[in-house]
Coordinates of C-alpha atoms in Angstrom, one line a residue:
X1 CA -7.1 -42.6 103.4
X2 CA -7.6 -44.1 99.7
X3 CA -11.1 -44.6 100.1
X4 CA -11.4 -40.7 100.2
X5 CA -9.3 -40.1 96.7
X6 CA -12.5 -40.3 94.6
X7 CA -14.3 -38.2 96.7
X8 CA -11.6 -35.4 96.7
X9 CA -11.6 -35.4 93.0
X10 CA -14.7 -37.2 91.7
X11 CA -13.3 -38.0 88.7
X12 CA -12.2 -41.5 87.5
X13 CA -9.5 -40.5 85.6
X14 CA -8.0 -38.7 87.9
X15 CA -8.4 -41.6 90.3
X16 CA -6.4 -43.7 88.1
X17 CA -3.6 -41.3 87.6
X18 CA -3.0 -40.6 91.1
X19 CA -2.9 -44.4 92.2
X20 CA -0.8 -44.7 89.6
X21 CA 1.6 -42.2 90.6
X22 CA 1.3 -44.2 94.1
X23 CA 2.4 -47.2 92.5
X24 CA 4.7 -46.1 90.5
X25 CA 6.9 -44.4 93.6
X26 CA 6.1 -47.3 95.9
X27 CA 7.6 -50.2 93.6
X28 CA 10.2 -48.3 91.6
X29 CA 11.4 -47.3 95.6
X30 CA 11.0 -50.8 96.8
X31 CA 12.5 -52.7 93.8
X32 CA 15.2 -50.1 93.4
X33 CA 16.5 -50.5 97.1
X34 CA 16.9 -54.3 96.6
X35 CA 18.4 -54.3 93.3
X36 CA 20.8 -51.3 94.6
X37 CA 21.7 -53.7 97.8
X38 CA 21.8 -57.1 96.1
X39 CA 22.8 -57.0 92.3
X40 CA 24.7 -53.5 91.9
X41 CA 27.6 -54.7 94.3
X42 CA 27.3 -58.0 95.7
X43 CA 29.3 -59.4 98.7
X44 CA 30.0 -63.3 98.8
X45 CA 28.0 -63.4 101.6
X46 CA 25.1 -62.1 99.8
X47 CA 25.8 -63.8 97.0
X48 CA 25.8 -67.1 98.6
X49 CA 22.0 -67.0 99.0
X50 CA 21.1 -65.5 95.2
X51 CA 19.0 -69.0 94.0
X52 CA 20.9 -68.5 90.3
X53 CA 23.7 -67.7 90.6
X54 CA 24.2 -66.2 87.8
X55 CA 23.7 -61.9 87.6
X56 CA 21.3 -60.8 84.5
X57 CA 22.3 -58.5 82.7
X58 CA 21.4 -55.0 81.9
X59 CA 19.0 -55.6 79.0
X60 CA 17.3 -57.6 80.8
X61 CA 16.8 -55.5 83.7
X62 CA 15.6 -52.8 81.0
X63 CA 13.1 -55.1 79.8
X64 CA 11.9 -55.2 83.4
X65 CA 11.5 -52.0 84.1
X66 CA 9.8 -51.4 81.2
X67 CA 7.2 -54.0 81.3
X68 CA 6.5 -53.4 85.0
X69 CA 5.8 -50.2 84.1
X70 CA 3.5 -50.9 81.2
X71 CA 2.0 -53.5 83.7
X72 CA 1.8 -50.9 86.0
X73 CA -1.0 -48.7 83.9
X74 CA -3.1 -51.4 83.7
X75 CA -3.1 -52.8 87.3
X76 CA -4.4 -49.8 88.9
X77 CA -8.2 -49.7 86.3
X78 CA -9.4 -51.9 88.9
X79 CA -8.7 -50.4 92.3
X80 CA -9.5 -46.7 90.6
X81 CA -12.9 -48.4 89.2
X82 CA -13.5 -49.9 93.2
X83 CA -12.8 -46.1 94.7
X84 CA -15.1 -44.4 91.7
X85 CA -18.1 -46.5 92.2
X86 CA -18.0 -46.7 95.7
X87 CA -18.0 -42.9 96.0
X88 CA -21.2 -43.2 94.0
X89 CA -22.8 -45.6 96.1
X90 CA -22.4 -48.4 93.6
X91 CA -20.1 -51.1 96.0
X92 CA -20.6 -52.1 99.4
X93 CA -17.4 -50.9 100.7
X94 CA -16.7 -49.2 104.0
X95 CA -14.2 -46.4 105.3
X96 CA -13.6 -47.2 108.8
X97 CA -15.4 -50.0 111.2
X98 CA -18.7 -49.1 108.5
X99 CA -20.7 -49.9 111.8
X100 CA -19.2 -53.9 111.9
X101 CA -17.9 -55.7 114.6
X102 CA -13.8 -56.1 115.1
X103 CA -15.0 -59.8 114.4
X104 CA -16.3 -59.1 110.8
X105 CA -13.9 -57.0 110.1
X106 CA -11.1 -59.1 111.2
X107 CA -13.0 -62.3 109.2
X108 CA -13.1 -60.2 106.2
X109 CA -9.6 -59.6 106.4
X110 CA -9.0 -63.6 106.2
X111 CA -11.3 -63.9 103.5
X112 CA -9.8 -61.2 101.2
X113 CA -6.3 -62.9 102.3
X114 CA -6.9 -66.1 101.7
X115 CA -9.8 -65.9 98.8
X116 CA -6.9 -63.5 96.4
X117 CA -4.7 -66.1 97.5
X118 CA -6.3 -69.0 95.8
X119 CA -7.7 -66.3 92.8
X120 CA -4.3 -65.4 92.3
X121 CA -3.0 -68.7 92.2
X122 CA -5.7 -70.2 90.1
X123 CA -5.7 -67.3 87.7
X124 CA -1.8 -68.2 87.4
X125 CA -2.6 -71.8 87.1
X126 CA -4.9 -70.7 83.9
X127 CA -1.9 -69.2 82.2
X128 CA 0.0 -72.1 82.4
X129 CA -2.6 -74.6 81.4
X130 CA -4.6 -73.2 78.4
X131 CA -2.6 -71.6 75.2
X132 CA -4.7 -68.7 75.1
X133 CA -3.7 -67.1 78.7
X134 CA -0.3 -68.8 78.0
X135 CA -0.2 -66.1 75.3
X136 CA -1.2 -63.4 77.9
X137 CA 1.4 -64.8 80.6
X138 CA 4.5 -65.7 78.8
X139 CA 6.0 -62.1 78.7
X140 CA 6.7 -62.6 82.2
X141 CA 8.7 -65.9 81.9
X142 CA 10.9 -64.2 79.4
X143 CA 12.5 -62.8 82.6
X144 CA 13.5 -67.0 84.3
X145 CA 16.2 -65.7 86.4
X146 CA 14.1 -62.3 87.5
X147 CA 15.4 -59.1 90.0
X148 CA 12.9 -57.4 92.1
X149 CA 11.7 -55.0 89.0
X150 CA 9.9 -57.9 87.3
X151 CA 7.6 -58.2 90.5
X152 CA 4.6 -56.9 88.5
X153 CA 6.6 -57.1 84.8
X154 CA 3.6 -58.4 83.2
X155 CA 1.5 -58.5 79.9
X156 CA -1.6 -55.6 80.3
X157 CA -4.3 -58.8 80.7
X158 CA -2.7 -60.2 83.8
X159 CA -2.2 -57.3 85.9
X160 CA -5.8 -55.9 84.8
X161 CA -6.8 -59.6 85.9
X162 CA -4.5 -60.0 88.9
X163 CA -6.0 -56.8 90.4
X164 CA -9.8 -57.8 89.8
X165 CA -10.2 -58.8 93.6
X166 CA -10.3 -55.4 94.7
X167 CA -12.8 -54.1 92.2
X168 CA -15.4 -57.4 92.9
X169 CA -14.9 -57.8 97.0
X170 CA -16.2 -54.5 97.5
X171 CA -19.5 -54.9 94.4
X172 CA -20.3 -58.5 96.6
X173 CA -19.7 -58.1 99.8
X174 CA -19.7 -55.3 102.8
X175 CA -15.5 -54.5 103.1
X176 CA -13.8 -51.5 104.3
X177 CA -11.4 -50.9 101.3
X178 CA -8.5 -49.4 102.7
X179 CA -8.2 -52.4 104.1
X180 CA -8.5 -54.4 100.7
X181 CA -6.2 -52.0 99.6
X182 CA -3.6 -52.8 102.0
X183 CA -3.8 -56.0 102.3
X184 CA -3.1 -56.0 98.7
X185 CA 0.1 -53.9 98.7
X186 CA 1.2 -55.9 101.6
X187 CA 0.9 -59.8 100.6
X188 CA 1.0 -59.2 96.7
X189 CA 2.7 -56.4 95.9
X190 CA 5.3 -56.8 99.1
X191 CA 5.6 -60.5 99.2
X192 CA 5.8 -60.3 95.3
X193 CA 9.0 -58.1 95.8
X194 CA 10.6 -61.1 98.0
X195 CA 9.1 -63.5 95.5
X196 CA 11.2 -62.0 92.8
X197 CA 14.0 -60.9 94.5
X198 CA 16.1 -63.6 93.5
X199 CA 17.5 -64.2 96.7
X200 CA 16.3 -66.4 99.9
X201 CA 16.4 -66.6 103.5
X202 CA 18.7 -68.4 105.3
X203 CA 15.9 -68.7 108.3
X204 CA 12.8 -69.6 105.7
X205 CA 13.6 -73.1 104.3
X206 CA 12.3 -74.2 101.1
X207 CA 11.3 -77.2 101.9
X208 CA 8.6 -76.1 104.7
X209 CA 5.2 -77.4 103.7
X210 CA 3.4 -74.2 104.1
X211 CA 4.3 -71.0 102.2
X212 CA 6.4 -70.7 99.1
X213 CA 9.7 -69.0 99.2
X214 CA 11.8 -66.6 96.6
X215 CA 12.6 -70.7 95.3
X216 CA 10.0 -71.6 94.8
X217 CA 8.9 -68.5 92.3
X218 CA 12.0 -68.8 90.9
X219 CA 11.5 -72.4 90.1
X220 CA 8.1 -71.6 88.7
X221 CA 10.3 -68.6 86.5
X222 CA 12.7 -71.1 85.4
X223 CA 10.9 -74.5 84.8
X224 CA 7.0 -73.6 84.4
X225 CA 6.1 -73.2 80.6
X226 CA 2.8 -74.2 78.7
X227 CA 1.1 -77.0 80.0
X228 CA 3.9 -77.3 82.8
X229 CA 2.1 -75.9 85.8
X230 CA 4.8 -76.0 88.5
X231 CA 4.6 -73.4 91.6
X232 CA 1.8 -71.3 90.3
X233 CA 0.7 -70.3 93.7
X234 CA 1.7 -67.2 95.5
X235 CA 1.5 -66.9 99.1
X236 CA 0.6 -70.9 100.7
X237 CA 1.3 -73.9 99.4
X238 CA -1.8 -75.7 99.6
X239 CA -3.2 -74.6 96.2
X240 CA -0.2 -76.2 94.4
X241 CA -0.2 -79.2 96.8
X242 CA -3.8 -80.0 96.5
X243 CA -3.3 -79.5 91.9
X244 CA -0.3 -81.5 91.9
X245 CA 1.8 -79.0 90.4
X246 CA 5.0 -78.9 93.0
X247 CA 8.3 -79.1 91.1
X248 CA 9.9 -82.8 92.4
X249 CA 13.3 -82.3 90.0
X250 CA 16.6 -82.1 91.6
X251 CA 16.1 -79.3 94.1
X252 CA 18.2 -75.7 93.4
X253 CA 17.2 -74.1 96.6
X254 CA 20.4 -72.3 98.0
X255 CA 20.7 -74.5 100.8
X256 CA 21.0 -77.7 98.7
X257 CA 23.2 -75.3 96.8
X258 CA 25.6 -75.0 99.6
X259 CA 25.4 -78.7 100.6
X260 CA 26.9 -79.5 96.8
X261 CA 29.5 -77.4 97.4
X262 CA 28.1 -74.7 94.7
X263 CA 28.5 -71.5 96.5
X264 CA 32.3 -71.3 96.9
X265 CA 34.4 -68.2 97.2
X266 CA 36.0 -69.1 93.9
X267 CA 32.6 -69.5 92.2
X268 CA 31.9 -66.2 92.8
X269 CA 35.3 -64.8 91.7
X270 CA 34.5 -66.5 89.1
X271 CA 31.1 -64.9 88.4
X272 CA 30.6 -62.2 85.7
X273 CA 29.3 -59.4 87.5
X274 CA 27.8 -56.7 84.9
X275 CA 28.4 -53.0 84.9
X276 CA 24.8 -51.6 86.1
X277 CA 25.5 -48.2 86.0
X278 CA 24.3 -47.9 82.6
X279 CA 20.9 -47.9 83.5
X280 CA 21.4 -44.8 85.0
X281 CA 22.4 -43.2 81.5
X282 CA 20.0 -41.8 79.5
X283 CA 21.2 -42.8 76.2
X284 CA 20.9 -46.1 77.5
X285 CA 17.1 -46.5 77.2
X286 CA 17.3 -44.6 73.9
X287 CA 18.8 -47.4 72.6
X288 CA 16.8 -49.8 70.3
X289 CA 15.0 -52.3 73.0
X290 CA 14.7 -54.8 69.6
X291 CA 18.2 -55.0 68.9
X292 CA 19.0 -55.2 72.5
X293 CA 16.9 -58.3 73.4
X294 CA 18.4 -60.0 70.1
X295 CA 21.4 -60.1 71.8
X296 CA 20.5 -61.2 75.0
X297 CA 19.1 -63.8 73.6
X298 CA 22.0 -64.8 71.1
X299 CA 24.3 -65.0 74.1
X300 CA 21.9 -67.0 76.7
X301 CA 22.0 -69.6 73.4

């Protein structure tokens, strides 16, 4: 399991690189499948679920890609850090029961759940409230209408921040870490991907009162800028309930959508639909990213 890595190799460095590696597969595999099923070729039916309707286009996906990677390198210090010192003894992690009871181990669970939860949101809250992790944050929001790849598309601060959790549970508390691990890649890294995907549920309302949807995030994409909290939270709504920072503007969600009358066949006839094939072509990304994003942004103008 990942709690043996470090132990293999006992080297920190090479701790790093390999959960990199990890990462890298895992969310270039999981973003790619989406973005293959839902933006290369898009059927109405799909389509009529995408919360903006409107595809980005292939700089933009570019710029994803890139920063997620970038984001990547600096998101996996922490975890590499956790494995390293607790192969020397310095963390109280676990492999295994560690000698607990199902009990603790299940009420740890909870705790690392819910306790990242409220970090994550709070930490998010920070970069929307002060100017100075405004500055860190606000690569991210250049992507407002984002695909799956911008999942962890973020400035080096906040994914060395984001992924703090699993370096400090295991220095304060007795945890097995595998299971910090994966509790990790499954409700941030995999509800992230659904969080970004751009598209909703036709079963998971928006307007339930408990856990935020793809709208909500996208909302929080499109509307949240310096000193305008909205949606900050990632996996309950609670935290964003309890900080008064839920978006109350005229609601966007694909279900109001479709109640308007905004997701009609001819709409999506309609619809520019770009040529993504070019970010399979090498000279593509040789390109100059500068002159690229200029014109993205002349045209959204």
């Amino acid at each position: 399991m990942l709690c043996e890595i470090d132990s293999v190799f006992n080297s920190l460095p090479v701790t790093w690189f390999i959960l990199s590696l990890i990462g890298l597969v895992v969310i270039m595999a999981g973003s790619s499948f989406l973005f293959a099923t839902f933006y290369v070729n898009p059927t109405y039916e799909q389509w009529r679920y995408k919360t903006n309707p409107v595809f980005p286009p292939p700089a933009v996906v570019k710029q994803e890609i890139t920063f997620m990677i970038k984001g990547l390198i600096f998101s996996t210090i922490c975890p590499a850090l956790s494995l390293y010192l607790a192969n020397h003894g310095y963390t109280q992690s676990y492999c295994g029961s560690g000698g607990y009871s199902f009990a603790y181990n299940l009420f740890t669970f909870f705790l690392v759940w819910i306790g990242s939860d409220f970090y994550e949101f709070y930490y998010h809250r920070l970069g929307h409230s002060t100017k100075f992790f405004w500055a860190q944050h606000k690569t991210h929001h250049k992507f407002y209408n984002p695909t799956p790849f911008a999942v962890i598309a973020d400035d080096y601060l906040d994914q060395f921040a984001r992924s703090m959790p699993l370096l400090l549970f295991p220095l304060l508390i007795p945890v097995n870490i595998d299971m910090v691990f994966f509790t990790y890649a499954l409700f941030f890294y995999g509800y992230g991907l659904y969080l970004h995907w751009g598209y909703e549920f036709a079963f998971v309302d928006a307007h339930n009162p408990y856990l935020n949807t793809a709208f909500q995030h996208y909302i929080h994409h499109a509307k949240s800028i310096v000193f305008k909290p909205y949606h900050t939270g990632f996996f309950f709504k609670i935290w964003d309930q309890m900080f008064g920072s839920m978006y109350t503007g005229t609601c966007l969600c694909v279900k109001c959508c479709q109640e308007r009358g905004e997701r009609s066949m001819a709409a999506f006839k309609a619809l520019e639909k770009p040529d993504y094939s070019v970010l399979l072509q090498p000279s593509f990304w040789l390109t100059d990213q500068k002159k690229e994003t200029a014109k993205v942004e002349a045209s959204s103008t």
